[in-house]
């Protein structure tokens, strides 16, 4: 036990972070070497940020090459989405049981204590329990880095933004002229310009327009409203200070506004995502089985991402036909897709990796296929249409979260099923031991009587008169009959309560089954009036005939046992729209309401006052009920008029195409 | 009439004793064998009228004994099986057995089965219909050539399938025919649907043959196994 535990903890899982940096190849190769030395699992993680969309073709190719190197070395390639790279790495590492992280460090030279900690520092902070191996970047990275900087900065405002900025500045200037005419002070005009910059920041994207607007507003103010007018010079000694404060104020206002805007957008997005996930979560919780969970997942995703999806259920590694979804509605049930799509699906199923559109495998497929799995166990394959282009970071994070929820729900289901089975097993175990105890006690009585009576006959046979001999012999026979009936019931019980109910279902004519059962009624029944009323038309019902005969025999024998001699017992059959029913009615004393439910309990025998009630295991009715329920029917007890009781049970009717 | 000779194949001594004692007290002659190879030998040397064969033999499968005997003889074989599993009985019947008994059985049941088998041997025209264009069994009369059947002189209105079924049962009167055997003969296939159809046709056919509650039983249903046409004694009724 200890050994396996320690072995498990020794299992290393190395995570290497991919990037488009030229030095990343060295990092990946180092990680591969480490993995082979430790004999450990290797995962290559790429965190996709919104900025990665703007990656140059060169960078993209380099990233692809690095990914291939990792993949060829047997690494699992994982892409996550998010803006906070260290947080993403840390989260993945925690969830996947990573033990070592290999990451490159940007060799930025001696840098002033910066107010934001570097990526590596933050990562170490976030995952204190994981070894972080840092590989320094070579010098070449500086050029790369600078290039990337400039790329980031090239946020050119759109024409629309420029027009808005220009319009707002013009409006501010116009208002400024008005103010001057009314003789308001310059401070009012400055406020108008500040308002203009604020509006610009709110109405345009990015910082650019806000900053440009700030400068322009200072210049415009200087040009139009300070002495001398219509020149960029200013006579007043206080003006340079005014301009500086105005510039600082407007830049600050602008940045704050656009930050606020970004924040609002982010929180709105988060709220939307949270709501979606909450809804999905609730729906998944309510799902009854695995296939429903898969269908809900696919339906929610199509609704959320507004694209088509298809989901294939996988049971024990075997793919079943898929269901296609569009806008939350299921389109077709037995979706199969063409051969190319199916090849991609099957590849995903066997390799447990994403395939199809947008990946390297089957890239010309129409869908992107992802396995829905936990560990090695695959529950299904989800395909999302790539016709609308690759999903962006938000969509991707939604996709990942919903898939995560889906897997969680599926796992919960599987665990619940396991627990349920264990409970049933335990219950069966208890029943079985109760049964054994009860049987071993009850078997002794008839066996004692059989062997004792036989002994008497062998030893003292000569001394007994014919009548005594006969009564001893008929006792032996009765006991043997009773044992036979018991054995039949026990056999049925083992078949029913073995957990896997091995019903041999076939379509039988109900009256044939009744007729057969009537031949197995106890001899004691000869003193009762037993009538069988046949149905007008032959009724076919799906059943295990042996077990059903047992049910009828038990019910009739019960009626015989618990009613006076000469009572009437009627066995009849009939049908409703979709059910066949068999009814066993007697005109005996009936069963009081308080006991009606208890008669179906195991080992309940009632207080039998009629005839010789010496033995009853109290197995008959519970067994009947479990047999009938295993057939999808129900066994109910009601009162007969004017007295007595009626046991009625239903069976699913089967329609048959007669082969004329 | 000569007392019929019965071969009893049973390895369990108490049960064998029970059977042989029953036979003796009911005026049958018998020989017995304790295992399969002896059974085949006894069957060959004594050429018994009826064989009572237990399926659970120590040396070989009872079904193989049936197959061996069937290579040279059509003597009625009644199979005795301990388990109530239908599969075993069906296998034996398909291998050529005529009838079966399930342990525990009563003495009365055993004797009834033997009588049924006896009637099969004695009944005229128990084989091919080509030699006997008209089949009679109690009040039932089938004219194979004309394609019609009569009950007590009145023509029965049968559908083509029902008539085919009736002929099949009549040609094998006394034998239990399995569902598979019948559906194969009638439809050439034995899907679930065929067997379900067969059950419905049999139920309606029986209703047409057995109109009153006092009319003798012509067709016997063996749940989970098959059907059999019983030989009905011409005048006297028997339960």
Coordinates of C-alpha atoms in Angstrom, one line a residue, chain A residues 20-543:
Chain A
X20 CA 6.4 32.4 -30.1
X21 CA 9.8 33.6 -28.9
X22 CA 12.8 32.3 -30.8
X23 CA 14.4 31.1 -27.6
X24 CA 11.4 29.0 -26.8
X25 CA 12.7 26.1 -28.8
X26 CA 15.6 25.8 -26.4
X27 CA 13.2 25.8 -23.5
X28 CA 11.0 23.1 -25.1
X29 CA 14.0 20.9 -25.8
X30 CA 15.3 21.3 -22.2
X31 CA 11.9 20.2 -21.0
X32 CA 11.9 17.2 -23.3
X33 CA 15.3 16.2 -22.0
X34 CA 14.1 16.6 -18.4
X35 CA 11.0 14.5 -19.1
X36 CA 13.0 11.7 -20.6
X37 CA 15.4 11.7 -17.6
X38 CA 12.6 11.6 -15.1
X39 CA 10.6 9.3 -17.3
X40 CA 7.7 11.6 -16.7
X41 CA 4.6 12.9 -18.5
X42 CA 5.2 16.1 -20.5
X43 CA 2.6 18.7 -21.3
X44 CA 3.2 21.8 -23.4
X45 CA 1.0 24.7 -22.5
X46 CA 0.3 27.6 -24.7
X47 CA -1.7 30.5 -23.2
X48 CA -3.5 32.4 -25.9
X49 CA -4.0 36.1 -25.0
X50 CA -6.0 38.6 -26.9
X51 CA -2.7 40.0 -28.1
X52 CA -1.8 36.7 -29.7
X53 CA -4.4 37.4 -32.4
X54 CA -2.2 40.1 -33.7
X55 CA 0.8 37.9 -33.9
X56 CA 2.9 38.2 -37.1
X57 CA 3.1 35.3 -39.5
X58 CA 6.7 34.8 -38.6
X59 CA 5.9 34.4 -34.9
X60 CA 2.9 32.2 -35.7
X61 CA 5.2 29.8 -37.7
X62 CA 7.7 29.8 -34.9
X63 CA 5.0 28.9 -32.4
X64 CA 3.7 26.1 -34.7
X65 CA 7.3 24.8 -35.0
X66 CA 7.7 24.8 -31.2
X67 CA 4.4 23.0 -30.8
X68 CA 5.4 20.3 -33.3
X69 CA 8.7 19.7 -31.5
X70 CA 6.9 19.2 -28.3
X71 CA 4.3 17.0 -29.9
X72 CA 6.8 14.8 -31.6
X73 CA 8.5 14.2 -28.3
X74 CA 5.2 12.8 -27.0
X75 CA 4.0 15.8 -25.1
X76 CA 0.4 16.7 -24.8
X77 CA -0.4 20.0 -26.3
X78 CA -2.8 22.2 -24.3
X79 CA -4.0 25.6 -25.2
X80 CA -5.8 27.8 -22.7
X81 CA -7.1 31.3 -23.1
X82 CA -6.8 34.2 -20.8
X83 CA -5.1 37.5 -20.4
X84 CA -3.4 36.7 -17.2
X85 CA -0.7 34.3 -18.3
X86 CA 0.8 33.3 -14.9
X87 CA -2.7 32.7 -13.5
X88 CA -3.6 30.5 -16.4
X89 CA -0.4 28.5 -16.1
X90 CA -0.9 28.2 -12.4
X91 CA -4.5 27.1 -12.7
X92 CA -3.6 24.4 -15.3
X93 CA -0.7 23.2 -13.2
X94 CA -2.8 22.8 -10.1
X95 CA -5.6 21.0 -11.9
X96 CA -3.5 18.6 -13.8
X97 CA -1.1 17.6 -11.0
X98 CA 1.9 19.2 -12.6
X99 CA 5.1 18.8 -10.5
X100 CA 7.6 20.8 -12.5
X101 CA 7.1 23.9 -14.6
X102 CA 9.8 24.8 -17.2
X103 CA 9.6 28.5 -18.3
X104 CA 11.8 31.0 -20.0
X105 CA 12.7 34.3 -18.4
X106 CA 13.0 37.5 -20.3
X107 CA 16.6 38.7 -20.0
X108 CA 15.7 42.4 -19.7
X109 CA 19.0 43.3 -18.2
X110 CA 19.2 45.3 -15.0
X111 CA 15.8 46.8 -14.6
X112 CA 14.6 49.3 -12.0
X113 CA 12.4 47.8 -9.3
X114 CA 9.2 47.8 -11.3
X115 CA 5.9 48.1 -9.6
X116 CA 4.5 45.0 -11.3
X117 CA 6.2 41.7 -10.5
X118 CA 7.5 39.8 -13.5
X119 CA 5.7 36.8 -14.9
X120 CA 8.1 34.3 -13.2
X121 CA 7.8 36.0 -9.8
X122 CA 4.0 35.9 -10.0
X123 CA 4.0 32.3 -11.1
X124 CA 6.2 31.3 -8.2
X125 CA 3.9 33.1 -5.9
X126 CA 0.8 31.4 -7.3
X127 CA 2.1 27.8 -7.2
X128 CA 4.3 27.6 -4.2
X129 CA 4.3 23.8 -4.2
X130 CA 5.6 23.3 -7.7
X131 CA 9.2 23.4 -8.9
X132 CA 9.7 26.2 -11.4
X133 CA 12.7 25.8 -13.6
X134 CA 13.7 29.0 -15.2
X135 CA 15.7 29.0 -18.4
X136 CA 17.2 32.4 -19.3
X137 CA 16.5 33.8 -22.7
X138 CA 19.5 34.4 -25.0
X139 CA 20.3 38.0 -26.1
X140 CA 18.5 37.7 -29.4
X141 CA 15.3 38.1 -27.5
X142 CA 15.8 41.8 -27.0
X143 CA 15.3 42.6 -30.6
X144 CA 12.3 40.3 -30.6
X145 CA 10.9 41.9 -27.5
X146 CA 11.3 45.4 -28.9
X147 CA 9.7 44.4 -32.1
X148 CA 6.8 43.1 -30.1
X149 CA 6.5 46.3 -28.1
X150 CA 6.2 48.3 -31.2
X151 CA 3.7 45.9 -32.6
X152 CA 1.6 46.3 -29.4
X153 CA 1.8 50.1 -29.7
X154 CA 0.6 50.3 -33.2
X155 CA -2.9 50.9 -32.1
X156 CA -4.1 53.1 -34.9
X157 CA -7.5 54.6 -34.2
X158 CA -10.2 53.9 -36.7
X159 CA -11.6 56.6 -39.0
X160 CA -14.8 56.7 -36.9
X161 CA -12.8 57.4 -33.7
X162 CA -10.9 60.2 -35.4
X163 CA -14.1 61.7 -36.6
X164 CA -15.7 61.5 -33.2
X165 CA -12.6 63.1 -31.7
X166 CA -12.5 65.9 -34.2
X167 CA -16.3 66.5 -33.9
X168 CA -16.1 66.7 -30.1
X169 CA -13.1 69.1 -30.2
X170 CA -15.0 71.3 -32.7
X171 CA -18.0 71.3 -30.5
X172 CA -15.9 72.2 -27.4
X173 CA -14.3 75.0 -29.3
X174 CA -17.7 76.2 -30.5
X175 CA -19.0 76.2 -26.9
X176 CA -15.9 78.0 -25.9
X177 CA -16.6 80.8 -28.3
X178 CA -20.2 81.1 -27.0
X179 CA -18.9 81.2 -23.4
X180 CA -16.6 84.0 -24.3
X181 CA -19.3 86.0 -25.9
X182 CA -21.4 85.7 -22.7
X183 CA -18.3 86.8 -20.9
X184 CA -17.7 83.6 -18.9
X185 CA -14.2 83.1 -17.4
X186 CA -11.5 80.9 -19.1
X187 CA -11.9 78.3 -16.3
X188 CA -15.3 77.4 -17.8
X189 CA -13.8 76.9 -21.2
X190 CA -11.1 74.7 -19.8
X191 CA -13.8 72.6 -18.1
X192 CA -15.6 72.3 -21.4
X193 CA -12.4 70.9 -23.0
X194 CA -11.9 68.5 -20.1
X195 CA -15.4 67.3 -20.6
X196 CA -14.7 66.9 -24.3
X197 CA -11.6 64.7 -23.6
X198 CA -13.7 62.6 -21.1
X199 CA -16.3 62.0 -23.8
X200 CA -13.7 61.2 -26.4
X201 CA -12.2 58.5 -24.1
X202 CA -15.6 57.1 -23.4
X203 CA -16.8 57.1 -27.0
X204 CA -13.6 55.8 -28.7
X205 CA -11.6 52.7 -28.3
X206 CA -8.2 52.6 -26.7
X207 CA -6.2 55.4 -25.2
X208 CA -4.9 56.9 -28.4
X209 CA -7.8 59.3 -29.2
X210 CA -8.0 60.4 -25.6
X211 CA -4.4 61.3 -25.4
X212 CA -4.4 63.0 -28.8
X213 CA -7.6 64.8 -27.8
X214 CA -5.8 66.1 -24.6
X215 CA -3.0 67.6 -26.5
X216 CA -5.2 69.0 -29.2
X217 CA -7.5 70.6 -26.6
X218 CA -4.6 72.3 -25.0
X219 CA -3.4 73.6 -28.3
X220 CA -6.9 74.7 -29.4
X221 CA -7.4 76.5 -26.1
X222 CA -4.1 78.2 -26.5
X223 CA -4.8 79.1 -30.1
X224 CA -8.3 80.4 -29.8
X225 CA -8.8 81.6 -26.3
X226 CA -5.5 83.0 -24.9
X227 CA -4.0 86.4 -25.7
X228 CA -2.8 86.8 -28.4
X229 CA -5.7 85.0 -30.1
X230 CA -5.2 82.8 -33.2
X231 CA -1.5 82.1 -32.3
X232 CA 0.2 79.5 -30.3
X233 CA 1.9 82.0 -28.1
X234 CA 0.6 83.1 -24.7
X235 CA 1.5 86.3 -23.0
X236 CA 0.2 85.6 -19.5
X237 CA 2.9 84.3 -17.2
X238 CA 0.4 81.8 -15.6
X239 CA -0.5 80.1 -18.9
X240 CA 2.3 77.5 -19.1
X241 CA 1.1 76.2 -15.7
X242 CA -2.5 76.3 -16.8
X243 CA -1.6 74.3 -20.0
X244 CA 0.4 71.8 -18.0
X245 CA -2.4 71.3 -15.5
X246 CA -5.0 71.2 -18.2
X247 CA -2.9 68.6 -20.1
X248 CA -2.3 66.5 -17.0
X249 CA -6.0 66.7 -16.0
X250 CA -7.3 65.8 -19.4
X251 CA -4.8 62.9 -19.9
X252 CA -5.7 61.5 -16.5
X253 CA -9.4 61.9 -17.1
X254 CA -9.1 60.2 -20.5
X255 CA -7.1 57.2 -19.2
X256 CA -9.4 56.8 -16.2
X257 CA -12.5 56.8 -18.4
X258 CA -11.2 54.3 -20.8
X259 CA -10.0 52.1 -18.0
X260 CA -13.4 52.3 -16.4
X261 CA -14.9 51.4 -19.7
X262 CA -12.7 48.4 -20.1
X263 CA -13.5 47.4 -16.6
X264 CA -17.2 47.7 -17.2
X265 CA -16.9 45.6 -20.3
X266 CA -15.0 43.0 -18.4
X267 CA -17.4 42.8 -15.6
X268 CA -20.3 42.6 -18.0
X269 CA -18.6 39.8 -19.8
X270 CA -17.9 38.0 -16.5
X271 CA -21.5 38.4 -15.4
X272 CA -22.7 37.0 -18.7
X273 CA -20.4 34.1 -18.5
X274 CA -21.3 33.4 -14.9
X275 CA -25.0 33.5 -15.7
X276 CA -24.5 31.1 -18.6
X277 CA -22.4 28.7 -16.5
X278 CA -24.9 28.9 -13.7
X279 CA -27.8 28.0 -16.1
X280 CA -25.8 25.2 -17.7
X281 CA -24.8 24.0 -14.3
X282 CA -28.4 23.9 -13.1
X283 CA -29.6 22.1 -16.3
X284 CA -26.8 19.6 -16.0
X285 CA -27.7 18.9 -12.4
X286 CA -31.2 18.1 -13.4
X287 CA -30.1 15.7 -16.3
X288 CA -31.1 12.2 -15.7
X289 CA -28.5 10.2 -17.7
X290 CA -25.3 10.6 -19.5
X291 CA -26.7 11.1 -22.9
X292 CA -29.0 13.9 -21.6
X293 CA -25.9 15.6 -20.1
X294 CA -24.2 15.5 -23.5
X295 CA -27.2 16.8 -25.3
X296 CA -27.7 19.7 -22.8
X297 CA -24.0 20.6 -23.2
X298 CA -24.2 20.7 -26.9
X299 CA -27.5 22.6 -26.9
X300 CA -26.2 25.2 -24.4
X301 CA -23.0 25.7 -26.4
X302 CA -24.8 26.3 -29.7
X303 CA -27.0 28.8 -27.9
X304 CA -24.0 30.6 -26.3
X305 CA -21.6 30.6 -29.1
X306 CA -24.2 30.9 -31.8
X307 CA -22.7 28.2 -34.0
X308 CA -23.6 24.6 -35.0
X309 CA -22.4 21.7 -33.0
X310 CA -22.7 17.9 -33.0
X311 CA -22.2 15.6 -30.1
X312 CA -21.5 11.9 -30.2
X313 CA -22.1 9.7 -27.2
X314 CA -19.3 7.2 -26.4
X315 CA -20.2 4.2 -24.3
X316 CA -17.3 1.9 -23.2
X317 CA -15.1 3.2 -26.0
X318 CA -17.7 2.6 -28.7
X319 CA -19.0 5.5 -30.7
X320 CA -22.7 5.9 -31.2
X321 CA -24.4 8.0 -33.8
X322 CA -24.3 11.7 -33.1
X323 CA -26.9 14.4 -32.6
X324 CA -26.5 17.7 -34.5
X325 CA -27.5 21.0 -32.9
X326 CA -28.1 24.5 -34.2
X327 CA -29.0 27.4 -32.1
X328 CA -29.9 25.3 -29.1
X329 CA -32.3 23.0 -31.0
X330 CA -31.4 19.5 -32.0
X331 CA -31.6 19.1 -35.7
X332 CA -31.2 15.4 -36.4
X333 CA -30.8 12.4 -34.2
X334 CA -28.7 9.7 -36.0
X335 CA -26.2 12.3 -37.4
X336 CA -23.3 10.4 -38.9
X337 CA -21.4 13.0 -40.9
X338 CA -19.4 12.2 -44.0
X339 CA -16.4 9.9 -43.9
X340 CA -13.9 12.7 -43.4
X341 CA -15.7 14.0 -40.4
X342 CA -16.1 10.5 -38.9
X343 CA -12.4 9.9 -39.4
X344 CA -11.6 13.0 -37.4
X345 CA -14.1 11.9 -34.7
X346 CA -12.5 8.5 -34.5
X347 CA -9.1 9.9 -34.4
X348 CA -10.1 12.1 -31.4
X349 CA -11.7 9.1 -29.7
X350 CA -8.5 6.9 -30.0
X351 CA -6.0 9.6 -29.4
X352 CA -7.9 11.6 -26.8
X353 CA -6.8 14.8 -28.5
X354 CA -8.5 17.6 -30.3
X355 CA -8.8 17.2 -34.1
X356 CA -10.5 18.6 -37.1
X357 CA -10.7 22.2 -38.3
X358 CA -8.1 24.5 -36.8
X359 CA -5.8 21.8 -35.6
X360 CA -3.1 19.9 -37.4
X361 CA -5.0 16.7 -37.7
X362 CA -7.8 16.5 -40.3
X363 CA -7.5 20.3 -40.7
X364 CA -9.9 20.3 -43.7
X365 CA -12.8 18.9 -41.6
X366 CA -15.8 21.2 -41.1
X367 CA -15.9 20.8 -37.4
X368 CA -13.4 21.0 -34.5
X369 CA -13.7 17.8 -32.5
X370 CA -12.9 17.6 -28.8
X371 CA -13.0 14.6 -26.5
X372 CA -15.3 15.0 -23.4
X373 CA -13.3 12.9 -21.0
X374 CA -12.0 12.5 -17.5
X375 CA -8.7 10.8 -17.4
X376 CA -8.7 8.0 -20.0
X377 CA -12.5 7.5 -19.9
X378 CA -14.2 9.2 -22.8
X379 CA -17.9 10.1 -22.4
X380 CA -18.4 11.6 -25.8
X381 CA -17.0 13.7 -28.6
X382 CA -18.1 17.3 -29.2
X383 CA -17.7 18.9 -32.5
X384 CA -18.2 22.6 -33.1
X385 CA -18.6 24.1 -36.5
X386 CA -15.6 26.1 -37.7
X387 CA -17.5 27.8 -40.4
X388 CA -17.7 31.1 -38.4
X389 CA -14.0 31.1 -37.9
X390 CA -12.0 30.1 -34.8
X391 CA -13.6 30.9 -31.5
X392 CA -12.1 33.9 -29.7
X393 CA -10.7 34.0 -26.2
X394 CA -14.1 34.6 -24.5
X395 CA -15.9 32.0 -26.5
X396 CA -13.0 29.6 -25.9
X397 CA -13.1 30.2 -22.2
X398 CA -16.9 29.6 -22.2
X399 CA -16.4 26.5 -24.2
X400 CA -13.8 25.2 -21.8
X401 CA -15.9 26.0 -18.8
X402 CA -19.0 24.4 -20.1
X403 CA -17.1 21.3 -21.1
X404 CA -15.6 21.3 -17.6
X405 CA -19.1 21.5 -16.1
X406 CA -20.2 18.7 -18.5
X407 CA -17.4 16.4 -17.5
X408 CA -18.0 17.2 -13.8
X409 CA -21.7 16.3 -14.2
X410 CA -20.8 13.1 -16.1
X411 CA -18.4 12.1 -13.4
X412 CA -20.9 12.8 -10.7
X413 CA -23.3 10.6 -12.5
X414 CA -20.9 7.8 -12.8
X415 CA -20.0 8.1 -9.1
X416 CA -23.6 8.2 -8.1
X417 CA -24.3 5.1 -10.2
X418 CA -21.4 3.3 -8.5
X419 CA -22.8 4.3 -5.1
X420 CA -26.2 3.2 -6.0
X421 CA -25.0 -0.2 -7.3
X422 CA -23.0 -0.6 -4.0
X423 CA -26.2 0.1 -2.0
X424 CA -28.2 -2.3 -4.1
X425 CA -25.5 -4.9 -3.6
X426 CA -25.5 -4.4 0.1
X427 CA -29.3 -4.6 0.2
X428 CA -29.2 -7.8 -1.8
X429 CA -26.5 -9.2 0.5
X430 CA -28.7 -8.5 3.5
X431 CA -31.7 -10.0 1.8
X432 CA -29.7 -13.1 0.9
X433 CA -28.5 -13.6 4.4
X434 CA -32.0 -13.0 5.8
X435 CA -33.2 -15.5 3.3
X436 CA -30.6 -18.1 4.1
X437 CA -31.3 -17.8 7.8
X438 CA -35.0 -18.1 7.3
X439 CA -34.7 -21.0 4.8
X440 CA -32.3 -23.1 6.8
X441 CA -34.7 -22.9 9.7
X442 CA -37.8 -23.7 7.6
X443 CA -36.2 -26.4 5.5
X444 CA -35.5 -28.5 8.6
X445 CA -39.1 -29.0 9.5
X446 CA -40.3 -30.7 6.3
X447 CA -37.1 -32.6 6.0
X448 CA -37.5 -33.9 9.5
X449 CA -41.0 -35.0 8.8
X450 CA -40.0 -36.7 5.5
X451 CA -37.1 -38.7 6.9
X452 CA -38.9 -39.5 10.1
X453 CA -42.0 -40.7 8.4
X454 CA -40.0 -42.8 6.0
X455 CA -38.0 -44.3 8.9
X456 CA -41.3 -45.2 10.6
X457 CA -42.5 -46.9 7.5
X458 CA -39.3 -48.9 7.0
X459 CA -38.9 -50.0 10.6
X460 CA -42.4 -50.3 11.8
X461 CA -44.2 -50.7 8.5
X462 CA -45.5 -54.2 9.4
X463 CA -47.1 -53.0 12.6
X464 CA -49.0 -50.1 11.1
X465 CA -52.5 -50.4 9.7
X466 CA -53.1 -49.3 6.1
X467 CA -54.8 -46.0 7.1
X468 CA -51.8 -44.9 9.2
X469 CA -49.4 -45.9 6.5
X470 CA -51.3 -43.9 4.0
X471 CA -51.4 -40.8 6.1
X472 CA -47.7 -41.0 6.7
X473 CA -47.1 -41.4 3.0
X474 CA -49.3 -38.5 2.1
X475 CA -47.4 -36.4 4.7
X476 CA -44.2 -37.3 3.0
X477 CA -45.6 -36.4 -0.4
X478 CA -47.0 -33.0 0.9
X479 CA -43.7 -32.1 2.4
X480 CA -41.9 -33.0 -0.8
X481 CA -44.3 -30.9 -2.8
X482 CA -43.8 -28.0 -0.4
X483 CA -40.1 -28.3 -0.8
X484 CA -40.5 -28.4 -4.6
X485 CA -42.5 -25.2 -4.5
X486 CA -39.9 -23.6 -2.3
X487 CA -37.1 -24.6 -4.6
X488 CA -38.9 -23.1 -7.5
X489 CA -39.4 -19.8 -5.7
X490 CA -35.8 -19.8 -4.6
X491 CA -34.6 -20.3 -8.1
X492 CA -36.7 -17.4 -9.2
X493 CA -35.4 -15.2 -6.4
X494 CA -31.8 -15.9 -7.3
X495 CA -32.6 -15.0 -10.9
X496 CA -34.3 -11.8 -9.9
X497 CA -32.1 -10.5 -7.2
X498 CA -28.8 -11.4 -8.8
X499 CA -28.6 -7.7 -9.6
X500 CA -28.5 -8.3 -13.3
X501 CA -32.0 -9.4 -13.9
X502 CA -31.6 -12.1 -16.5
X503 CA -35.2 -12.1 -17.8
X504 CA -35.8 -14.3 -20.8
X505 CA -38.3 -12.1 -22.4
X506 CA -40.5 -13.3 -25.2
X507 CA -44.0 -12.6 -26.4
X508 CA -46.5 -15.0 -24.9
X509 CA -50.2 -15.5 -25.1
X510 CA -51.4 -14.6 -21.7
X511 CA -54.0 -17.4 -21.5
X512 CA -51.5 -20.1 -22.4
X513 CA -49.3 -19.0 -19.5
X514 CA -52.3 -19.1 -17.2
X515 CA -53.3 -22.6 -18.4
X516 CA -49.7 -23.8 -17.8
X517 CA -49.6 -22.2 -14.3
X518 CA -52.9 -24.0 -13.4
X519 CA -51.1 -27.3 -13.7
X520 CA -48.7 -26.4 -11.0
X521 CA -51.2 -25.4 -8.3
X522 CA -50.8 -27.2 -5.0
X523 CA -52.8 -30.3 -4.4
X524 CA -54.5 -28.5 -1.6
X525 CA -56.3 -26.4 -4.2
X526 CA -58.4 -29.4 -5.1
X527 CA -60.8 -28.5 -2.4
X528 CA -61.3 -25.0 -3.7
X529 CA -63.3 -24.0 -6.7
X530 CA -60.8 -22.6 -9.1
X531 CA -62.1 -21.0 -12.3
X532 CA -60.2 -19.7 -15.2
X533 CA -61.9 -17.1 -17.4
X534 CA -60.2 -16.7 -20.8
X535 CA -59.9 -13.5 -22.7
X536 CA -62.0 -13.1 -25.9
X537 CA -59.0 -12.5 -28.1
X538 CA -55.5 -13.9 -27.6
X539 CA -53.4 -11.2 -25.8
X540 CA -49.7 -11.2 -26.3
X541 CA -47.6 -9.8 -23.6
X542 CA -43.8 -9.6 -23.2
X543 CA -42.6 -11.7 -20.3

